[in-house]
PDB file of C-alpha atoms in Angstrom:
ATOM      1  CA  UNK A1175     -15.900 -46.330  -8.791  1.00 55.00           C
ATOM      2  CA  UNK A1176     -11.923 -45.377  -8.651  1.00 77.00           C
ATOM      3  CA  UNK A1177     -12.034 -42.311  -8.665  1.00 94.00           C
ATOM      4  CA  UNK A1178     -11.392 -40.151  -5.188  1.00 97.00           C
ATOM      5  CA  UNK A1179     -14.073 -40.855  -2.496  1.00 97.00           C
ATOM      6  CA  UNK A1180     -15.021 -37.817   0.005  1.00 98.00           C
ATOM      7  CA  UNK A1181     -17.850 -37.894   2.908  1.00 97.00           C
ATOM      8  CA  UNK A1182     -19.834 -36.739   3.909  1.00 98.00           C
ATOM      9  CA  UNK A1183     -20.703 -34.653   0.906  1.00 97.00           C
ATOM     10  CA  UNK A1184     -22.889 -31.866   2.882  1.00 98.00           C
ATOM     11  CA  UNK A1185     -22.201 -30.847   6.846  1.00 98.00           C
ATOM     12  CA  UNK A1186     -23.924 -28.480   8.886  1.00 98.00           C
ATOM     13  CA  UNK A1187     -22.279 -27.392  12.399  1.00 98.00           C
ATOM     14  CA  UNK A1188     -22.921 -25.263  15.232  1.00 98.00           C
ATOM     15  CA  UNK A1189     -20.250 -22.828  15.533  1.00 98.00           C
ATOM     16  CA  UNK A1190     -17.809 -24.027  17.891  1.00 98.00           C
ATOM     17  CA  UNK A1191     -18.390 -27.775  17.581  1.00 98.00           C
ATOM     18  CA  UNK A1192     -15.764 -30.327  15.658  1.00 98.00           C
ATOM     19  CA  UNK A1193     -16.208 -31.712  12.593  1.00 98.00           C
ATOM     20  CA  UNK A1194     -14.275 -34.189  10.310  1.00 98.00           C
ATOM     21  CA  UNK A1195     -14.324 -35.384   6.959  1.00 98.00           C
ATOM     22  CA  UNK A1196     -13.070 -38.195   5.637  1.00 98.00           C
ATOM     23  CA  UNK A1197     -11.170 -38.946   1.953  1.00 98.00           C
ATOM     24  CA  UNK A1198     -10.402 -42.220   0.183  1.00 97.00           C
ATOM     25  CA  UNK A1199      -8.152 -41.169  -2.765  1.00 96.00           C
ATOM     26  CA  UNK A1200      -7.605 -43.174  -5.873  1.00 94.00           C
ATOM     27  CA  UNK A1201      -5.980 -46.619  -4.546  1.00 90.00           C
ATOM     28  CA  UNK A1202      -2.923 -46.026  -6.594  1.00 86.00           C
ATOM     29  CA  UNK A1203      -1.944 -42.960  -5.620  1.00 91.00           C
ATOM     30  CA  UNK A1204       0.562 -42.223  -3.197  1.00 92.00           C
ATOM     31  CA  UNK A1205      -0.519 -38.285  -2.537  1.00 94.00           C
ATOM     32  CA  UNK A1206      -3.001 -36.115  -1.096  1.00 96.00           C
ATOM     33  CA  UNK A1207      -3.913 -33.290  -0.504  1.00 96.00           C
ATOM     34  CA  UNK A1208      -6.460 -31.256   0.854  1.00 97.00           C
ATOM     35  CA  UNK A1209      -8.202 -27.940  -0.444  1.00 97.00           C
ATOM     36  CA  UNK A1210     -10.325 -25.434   0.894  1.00 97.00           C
ATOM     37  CA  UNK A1211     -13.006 -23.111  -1.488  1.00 98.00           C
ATOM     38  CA  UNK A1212     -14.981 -20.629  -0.939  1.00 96.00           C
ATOM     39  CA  UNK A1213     -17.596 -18.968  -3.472  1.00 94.00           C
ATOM     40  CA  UNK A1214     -15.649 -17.293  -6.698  1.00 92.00           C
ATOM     41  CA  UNK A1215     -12.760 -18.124  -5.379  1.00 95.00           C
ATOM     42  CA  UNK A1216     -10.191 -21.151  -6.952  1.00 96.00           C
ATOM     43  CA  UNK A1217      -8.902 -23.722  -4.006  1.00 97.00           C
ATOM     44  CA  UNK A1218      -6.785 -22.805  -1.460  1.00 96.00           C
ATOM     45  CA  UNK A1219      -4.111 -25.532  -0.182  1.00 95.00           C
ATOM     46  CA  UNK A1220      -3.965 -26.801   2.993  1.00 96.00           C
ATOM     47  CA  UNK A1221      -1.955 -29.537   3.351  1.00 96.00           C
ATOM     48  CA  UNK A1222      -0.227 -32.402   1.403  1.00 93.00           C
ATOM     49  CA  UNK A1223       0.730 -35.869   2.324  1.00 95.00           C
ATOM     50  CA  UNK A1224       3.173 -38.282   0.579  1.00 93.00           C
ATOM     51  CA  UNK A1225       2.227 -42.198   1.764  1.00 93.00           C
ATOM     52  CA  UNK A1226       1.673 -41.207   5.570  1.00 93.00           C
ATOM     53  CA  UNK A1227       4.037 -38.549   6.001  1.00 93.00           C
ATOM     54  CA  UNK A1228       2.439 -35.061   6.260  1.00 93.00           C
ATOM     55  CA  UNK A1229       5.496 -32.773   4.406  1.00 91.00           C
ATOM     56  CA  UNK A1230       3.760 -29.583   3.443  1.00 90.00           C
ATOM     57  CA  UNK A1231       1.339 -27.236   5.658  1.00 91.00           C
ATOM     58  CA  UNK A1232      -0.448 -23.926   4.394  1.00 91.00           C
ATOM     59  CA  UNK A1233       0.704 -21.421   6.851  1.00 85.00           C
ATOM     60  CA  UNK A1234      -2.643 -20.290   6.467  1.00 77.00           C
ATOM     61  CA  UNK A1235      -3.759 -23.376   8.208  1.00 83.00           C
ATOM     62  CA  UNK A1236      -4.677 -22.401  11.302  1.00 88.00           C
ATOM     63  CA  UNK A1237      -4.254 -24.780  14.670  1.00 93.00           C
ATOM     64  CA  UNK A1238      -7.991 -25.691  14.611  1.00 96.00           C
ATOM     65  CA  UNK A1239      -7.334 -27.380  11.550  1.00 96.00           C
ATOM     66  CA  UNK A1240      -5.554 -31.251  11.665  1.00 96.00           C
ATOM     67  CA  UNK A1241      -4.831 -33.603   9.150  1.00 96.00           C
ATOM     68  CA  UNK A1242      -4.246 -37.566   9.471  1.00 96.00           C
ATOM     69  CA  UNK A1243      -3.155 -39.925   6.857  1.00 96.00           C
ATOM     70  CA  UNK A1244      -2.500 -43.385   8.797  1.00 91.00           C
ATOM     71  CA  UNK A1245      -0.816 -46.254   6.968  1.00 86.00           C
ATOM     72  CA  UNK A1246      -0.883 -44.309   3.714  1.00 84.00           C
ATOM     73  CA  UNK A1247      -4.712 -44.642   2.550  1.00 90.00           C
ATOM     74  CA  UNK A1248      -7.722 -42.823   3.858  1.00 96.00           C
ATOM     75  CA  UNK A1249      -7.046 -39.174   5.251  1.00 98.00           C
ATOM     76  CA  UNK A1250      -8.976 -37.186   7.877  1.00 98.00           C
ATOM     77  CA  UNK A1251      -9.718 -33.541   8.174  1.00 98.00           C
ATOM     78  CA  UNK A1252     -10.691 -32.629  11.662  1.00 97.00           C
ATOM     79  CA  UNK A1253     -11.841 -28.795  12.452  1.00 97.00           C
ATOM     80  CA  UNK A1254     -11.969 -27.888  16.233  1.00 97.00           C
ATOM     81  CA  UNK A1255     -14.125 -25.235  17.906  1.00 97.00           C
ATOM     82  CA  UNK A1256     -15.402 -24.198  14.154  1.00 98.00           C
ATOM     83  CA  UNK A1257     -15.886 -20.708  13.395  1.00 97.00           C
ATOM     84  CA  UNK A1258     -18.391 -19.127  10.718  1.00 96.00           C
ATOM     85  CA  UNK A1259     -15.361 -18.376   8.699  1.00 95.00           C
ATOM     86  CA  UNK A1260     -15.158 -22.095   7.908  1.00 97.00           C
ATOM     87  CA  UNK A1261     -17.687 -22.601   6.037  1.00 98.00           C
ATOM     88  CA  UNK A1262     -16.481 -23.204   2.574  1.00 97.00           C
ATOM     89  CA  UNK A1263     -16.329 -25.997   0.264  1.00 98.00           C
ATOM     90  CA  UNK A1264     -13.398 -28.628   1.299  1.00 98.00           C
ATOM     91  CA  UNK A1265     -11.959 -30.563  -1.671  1.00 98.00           C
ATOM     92  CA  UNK A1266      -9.404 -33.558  -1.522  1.00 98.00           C
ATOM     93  CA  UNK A1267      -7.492 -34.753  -3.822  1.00 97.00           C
ATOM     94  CA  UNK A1268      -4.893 -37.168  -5.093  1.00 95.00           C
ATOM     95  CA  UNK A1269      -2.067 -37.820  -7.193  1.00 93.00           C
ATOM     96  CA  UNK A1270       1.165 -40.255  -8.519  1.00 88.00           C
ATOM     97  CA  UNK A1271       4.399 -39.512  -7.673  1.00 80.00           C
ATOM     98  CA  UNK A1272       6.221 -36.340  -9.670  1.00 73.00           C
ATOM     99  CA  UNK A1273       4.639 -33.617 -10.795  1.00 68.00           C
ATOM    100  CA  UNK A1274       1.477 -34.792 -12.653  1.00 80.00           C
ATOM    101  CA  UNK A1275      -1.785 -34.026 -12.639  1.00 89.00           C
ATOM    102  CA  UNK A1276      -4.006 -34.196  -8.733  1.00 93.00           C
ATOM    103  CA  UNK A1277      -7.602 -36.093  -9.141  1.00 95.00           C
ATOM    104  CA  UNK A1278     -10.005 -34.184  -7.398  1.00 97.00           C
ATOM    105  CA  UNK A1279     -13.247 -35.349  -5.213  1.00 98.00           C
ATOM    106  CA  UNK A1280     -16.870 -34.243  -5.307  1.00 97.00           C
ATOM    107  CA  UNK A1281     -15.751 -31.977  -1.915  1.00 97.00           C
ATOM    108  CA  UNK A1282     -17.619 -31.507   1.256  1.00 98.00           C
ATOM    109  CA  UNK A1283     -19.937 -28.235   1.885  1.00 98.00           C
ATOM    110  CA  UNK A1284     -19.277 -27.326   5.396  1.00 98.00           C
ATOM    111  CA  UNK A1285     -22.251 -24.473   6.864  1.00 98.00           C
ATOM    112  CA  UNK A1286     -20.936 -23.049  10.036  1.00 98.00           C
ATOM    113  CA  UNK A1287     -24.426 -21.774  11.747  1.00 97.00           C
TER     114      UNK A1287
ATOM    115  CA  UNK B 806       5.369 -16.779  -4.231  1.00 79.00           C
ATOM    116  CA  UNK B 807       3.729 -18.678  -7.422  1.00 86.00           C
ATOM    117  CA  UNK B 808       0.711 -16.215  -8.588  1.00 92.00           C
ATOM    118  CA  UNK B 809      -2.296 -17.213 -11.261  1.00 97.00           C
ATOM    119  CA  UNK B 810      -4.293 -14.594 -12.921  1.00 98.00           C
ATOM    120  CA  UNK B 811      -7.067 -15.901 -14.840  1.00 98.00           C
ATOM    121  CA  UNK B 812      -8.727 -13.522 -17.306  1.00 97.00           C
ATOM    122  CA  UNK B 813     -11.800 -12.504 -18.085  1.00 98.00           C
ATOM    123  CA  UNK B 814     -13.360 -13.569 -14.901  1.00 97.00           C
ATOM    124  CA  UNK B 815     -16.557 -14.110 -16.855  1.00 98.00           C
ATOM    125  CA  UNK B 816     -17.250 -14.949 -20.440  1.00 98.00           C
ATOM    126  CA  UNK B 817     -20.871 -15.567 -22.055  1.00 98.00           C
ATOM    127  CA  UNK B 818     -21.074 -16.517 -25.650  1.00 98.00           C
ATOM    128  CA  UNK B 819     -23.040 -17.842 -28.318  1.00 98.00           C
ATOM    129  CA  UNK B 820     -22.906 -21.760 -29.578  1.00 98.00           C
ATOM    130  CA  UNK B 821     -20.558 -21.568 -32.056  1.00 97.00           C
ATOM    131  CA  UNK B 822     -18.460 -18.514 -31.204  1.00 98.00           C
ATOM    132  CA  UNK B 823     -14.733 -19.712 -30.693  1.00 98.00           C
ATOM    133  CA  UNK B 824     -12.441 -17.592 -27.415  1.00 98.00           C
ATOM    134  CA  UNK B 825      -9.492 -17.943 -25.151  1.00 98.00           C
ATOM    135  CA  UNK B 826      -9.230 -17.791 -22.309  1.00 98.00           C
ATOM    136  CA  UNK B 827      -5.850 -16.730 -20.534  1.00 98.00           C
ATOM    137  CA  UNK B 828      -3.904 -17.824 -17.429  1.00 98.00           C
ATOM    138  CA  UNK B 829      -0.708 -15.435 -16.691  1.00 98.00           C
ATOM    139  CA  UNK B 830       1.580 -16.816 -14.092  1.00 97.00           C
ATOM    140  CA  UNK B 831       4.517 -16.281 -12.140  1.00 95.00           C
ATOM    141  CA  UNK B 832       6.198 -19.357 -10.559  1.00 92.00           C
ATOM    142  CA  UNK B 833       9.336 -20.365  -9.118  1.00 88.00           C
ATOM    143  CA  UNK B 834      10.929 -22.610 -11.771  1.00 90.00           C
ATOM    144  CA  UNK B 835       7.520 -24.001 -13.668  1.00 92.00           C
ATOM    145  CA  UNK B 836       6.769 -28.222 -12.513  1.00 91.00           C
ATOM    146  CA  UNK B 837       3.485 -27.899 -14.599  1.00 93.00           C
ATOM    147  CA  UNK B 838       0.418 -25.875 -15.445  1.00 96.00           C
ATOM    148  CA  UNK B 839      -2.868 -27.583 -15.539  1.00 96.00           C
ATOM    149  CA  UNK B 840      -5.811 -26.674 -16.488  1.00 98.00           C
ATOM    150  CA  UNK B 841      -9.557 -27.881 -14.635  1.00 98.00           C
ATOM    151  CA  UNK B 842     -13.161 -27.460 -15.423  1.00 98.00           C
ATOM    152  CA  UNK B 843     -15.426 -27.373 -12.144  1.00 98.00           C
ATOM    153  CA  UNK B 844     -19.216 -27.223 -12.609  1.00 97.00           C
ATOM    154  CA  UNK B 845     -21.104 -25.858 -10.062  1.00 95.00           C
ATOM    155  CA  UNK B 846     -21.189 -27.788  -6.839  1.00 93.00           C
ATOM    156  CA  UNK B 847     -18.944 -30.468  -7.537  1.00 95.00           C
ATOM    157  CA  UNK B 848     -14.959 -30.788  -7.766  1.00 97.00           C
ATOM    158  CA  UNK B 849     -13.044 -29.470 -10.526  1.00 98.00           C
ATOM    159  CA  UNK B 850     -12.089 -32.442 -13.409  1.00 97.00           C
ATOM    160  CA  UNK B 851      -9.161 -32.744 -15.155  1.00 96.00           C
ATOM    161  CA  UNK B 852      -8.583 -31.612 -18.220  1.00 97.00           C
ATOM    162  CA  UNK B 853      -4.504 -31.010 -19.571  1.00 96.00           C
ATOM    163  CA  UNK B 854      -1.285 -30.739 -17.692  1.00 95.00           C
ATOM    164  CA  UNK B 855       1.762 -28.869 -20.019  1.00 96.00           C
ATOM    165  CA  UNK B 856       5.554 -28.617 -18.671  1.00 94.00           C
ATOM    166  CA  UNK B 857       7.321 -26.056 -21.219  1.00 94.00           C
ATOM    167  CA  UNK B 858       6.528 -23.433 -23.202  1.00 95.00           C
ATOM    168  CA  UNK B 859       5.591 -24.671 -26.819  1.00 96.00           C
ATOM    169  CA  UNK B 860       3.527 -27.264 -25.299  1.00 97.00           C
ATOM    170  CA  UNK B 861       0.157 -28.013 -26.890  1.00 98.00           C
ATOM    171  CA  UNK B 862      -2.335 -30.544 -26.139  1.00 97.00           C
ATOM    172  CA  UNK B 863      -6.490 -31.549 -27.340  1.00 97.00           C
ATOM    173  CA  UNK B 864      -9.363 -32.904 -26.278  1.00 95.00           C
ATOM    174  CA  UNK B 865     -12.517 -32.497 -27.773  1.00 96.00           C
ATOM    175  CA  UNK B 866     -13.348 -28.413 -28.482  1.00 97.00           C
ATOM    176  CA  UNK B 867     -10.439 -27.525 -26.156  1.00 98.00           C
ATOM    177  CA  UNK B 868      -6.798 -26.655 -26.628  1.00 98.00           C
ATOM    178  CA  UNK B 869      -4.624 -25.490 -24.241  1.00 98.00           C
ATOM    179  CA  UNK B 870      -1.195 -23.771 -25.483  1.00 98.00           C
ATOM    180  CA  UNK B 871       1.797 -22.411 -22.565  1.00 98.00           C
ATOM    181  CA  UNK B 872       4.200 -19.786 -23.211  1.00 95.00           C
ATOM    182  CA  UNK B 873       6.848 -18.840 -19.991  1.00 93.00           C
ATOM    183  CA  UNK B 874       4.508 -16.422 -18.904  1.00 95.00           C
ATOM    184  CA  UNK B 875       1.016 -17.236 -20.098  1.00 97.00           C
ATOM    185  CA  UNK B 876      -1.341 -20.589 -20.949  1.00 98.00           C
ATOM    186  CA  UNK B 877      -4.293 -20.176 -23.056  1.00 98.00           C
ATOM    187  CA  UNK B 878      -7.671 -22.443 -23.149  1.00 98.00           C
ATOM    188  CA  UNK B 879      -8.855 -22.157 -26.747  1.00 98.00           C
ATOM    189  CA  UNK B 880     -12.510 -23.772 -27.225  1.00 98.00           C
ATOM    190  CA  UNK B 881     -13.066 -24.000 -30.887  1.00 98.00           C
ATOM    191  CA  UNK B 882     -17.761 -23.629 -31.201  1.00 98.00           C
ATOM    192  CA  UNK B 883     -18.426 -23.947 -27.972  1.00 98.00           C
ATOM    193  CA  UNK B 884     -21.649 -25.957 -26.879  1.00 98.00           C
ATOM    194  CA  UNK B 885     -24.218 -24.540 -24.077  1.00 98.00           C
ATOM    195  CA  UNK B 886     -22.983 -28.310 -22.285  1.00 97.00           C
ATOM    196  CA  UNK B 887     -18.871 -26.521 -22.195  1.00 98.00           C
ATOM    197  CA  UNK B 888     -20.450 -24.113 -19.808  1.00 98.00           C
ATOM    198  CA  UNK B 889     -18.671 -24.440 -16.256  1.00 98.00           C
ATOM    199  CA  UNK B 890     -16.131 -22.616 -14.597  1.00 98.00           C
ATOM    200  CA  UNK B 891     -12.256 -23.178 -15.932  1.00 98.00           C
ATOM    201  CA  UNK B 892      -9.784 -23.120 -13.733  1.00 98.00           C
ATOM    202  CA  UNK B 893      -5.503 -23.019 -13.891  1.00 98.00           C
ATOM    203  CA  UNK B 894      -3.162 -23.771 -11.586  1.00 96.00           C
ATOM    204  CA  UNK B 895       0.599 -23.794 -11.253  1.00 95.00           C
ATOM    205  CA  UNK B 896       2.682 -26.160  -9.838  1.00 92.00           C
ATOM    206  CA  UNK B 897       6.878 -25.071  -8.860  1.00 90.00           C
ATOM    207  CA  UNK B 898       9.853 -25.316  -7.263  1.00 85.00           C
ATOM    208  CA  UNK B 899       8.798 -24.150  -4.045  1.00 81.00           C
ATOM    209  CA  UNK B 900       6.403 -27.460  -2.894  1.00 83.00           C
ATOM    210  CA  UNK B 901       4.235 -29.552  -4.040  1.00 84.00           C
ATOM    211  CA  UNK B 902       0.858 -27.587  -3.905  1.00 88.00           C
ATOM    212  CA  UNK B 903      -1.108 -26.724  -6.810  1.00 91.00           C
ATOM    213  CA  UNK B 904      -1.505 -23.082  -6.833  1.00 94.00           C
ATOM    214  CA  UNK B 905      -4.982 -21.836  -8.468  1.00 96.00           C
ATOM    215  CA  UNK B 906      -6.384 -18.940 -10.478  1.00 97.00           C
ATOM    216  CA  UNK B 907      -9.889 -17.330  -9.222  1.00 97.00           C
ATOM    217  CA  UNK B 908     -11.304 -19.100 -12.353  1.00 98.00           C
ATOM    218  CA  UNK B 909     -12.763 -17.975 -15.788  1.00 98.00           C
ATOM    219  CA  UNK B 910     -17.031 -18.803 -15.474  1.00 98.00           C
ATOM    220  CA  UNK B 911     -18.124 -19.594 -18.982  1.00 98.00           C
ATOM    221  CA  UNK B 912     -21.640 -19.698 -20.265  1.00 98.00           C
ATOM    222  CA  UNK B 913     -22.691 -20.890 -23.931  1.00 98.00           C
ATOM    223  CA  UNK B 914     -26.085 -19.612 -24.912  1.00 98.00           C
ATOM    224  CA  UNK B 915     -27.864 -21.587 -27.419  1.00 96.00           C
TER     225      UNK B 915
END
């Protein structure tokens, strides 16, 4: 499978406990970026990377909220003290160079209890 | 600040009945428009990218047409399996995010 890898695919959290989630984009692809969704809603960015370097930040994006991309490949998603207001659906993604078209994984459904 | 209004927010219709639906946008000096279908669940797929107004492109039952202001998703006899949730998104000047509509949720009824 090529396409963009995301796990785990379903989380469940105490409130206040940390979580991450992991992302393997497409192998070729030198971006990613991370979304957040909630129910009837369309995805919200949170934060882009280009090879390692993280260049662009939602200022929505609170300080809970950390991203890692080391050496360019896998990205991490860590949440800190989580809050019910987390829960959502959390979508990576990935893309080529210029402005074409992100590939988009299968997401992982965060439940704040 | 790029905004995406997708309209209707829902649309049912029969097999066979051909619709559009429409994605108005306001961006910073326009990098792309794309278009994604997301079925329930899972992460949105996909589907076209245009740059400039005038800009058409196909697949299947779907075409997808941008003016300066507004893209349109045309599905030409829909089948009940074209039911999902359609989603645009704008891409401009100001970054590199993809900004997104709330969505247009489709059903087909046999």
């Amino acid at each position: 499978d090529t396409g963009v890898s995301q796990d785990p695919r379903h989380k469940i959290t105490k409130r206040g406990q940390n979580v991450t989630f992991r992302c393997d984009p497409i192998s070729e692809h030198n971006r990613l970026y991370w979304y957040r969704q909630t129910l009837g809603q369309g995805p919200e960015f949170l934060t882009y990377f280009q090879n390692e370097a993280q260049l662009e930040k939602s200022r929505l994006l609170s300080d809970r909220f950390s991203a890692e991309r080391p050496k360019g490949s896998f990205s991490t998603l860590e949440i800190q003290r989580t809050e019910q207001g987390d829960s959502a659906m959390y979508l990576c993604a990935s893309s080529f160079s210029g402005f074409t078209e992100a590939f988009f994984g299968q997401g992982t459904r965060l439940t704040v209890v | 600040e790029d905004q995406v209004t997708q309209s209707p927010e829902a649309l049912r219709l029969q097999e066979g009945e051909s619709s559009s639906l429409n994605c108005s946008y306001t961006v910073s000096g326009l990098r792309g428009l794309f278009w994604y279908r997301q079925d329930p669940g899972k992460g949105p797929e996909f589907l076209f990218t245009l740059y400039s107004a005038g800009e058409e492109k196909e697949k299947e039952r779907l075409k997808a047409t941008l003016t300066k202001k507004e893209s349109f998703l045309h599905i030409t006899a829909p089948k009940p399996e074209d039911s999902a949730t359609y989603l645009c998104a704008v891409q401009g000047n100001s970054g590199y995010a993809l900004n997104f509509g709330k969505g247009t949720s489709l059903l087909v009824t046999p």
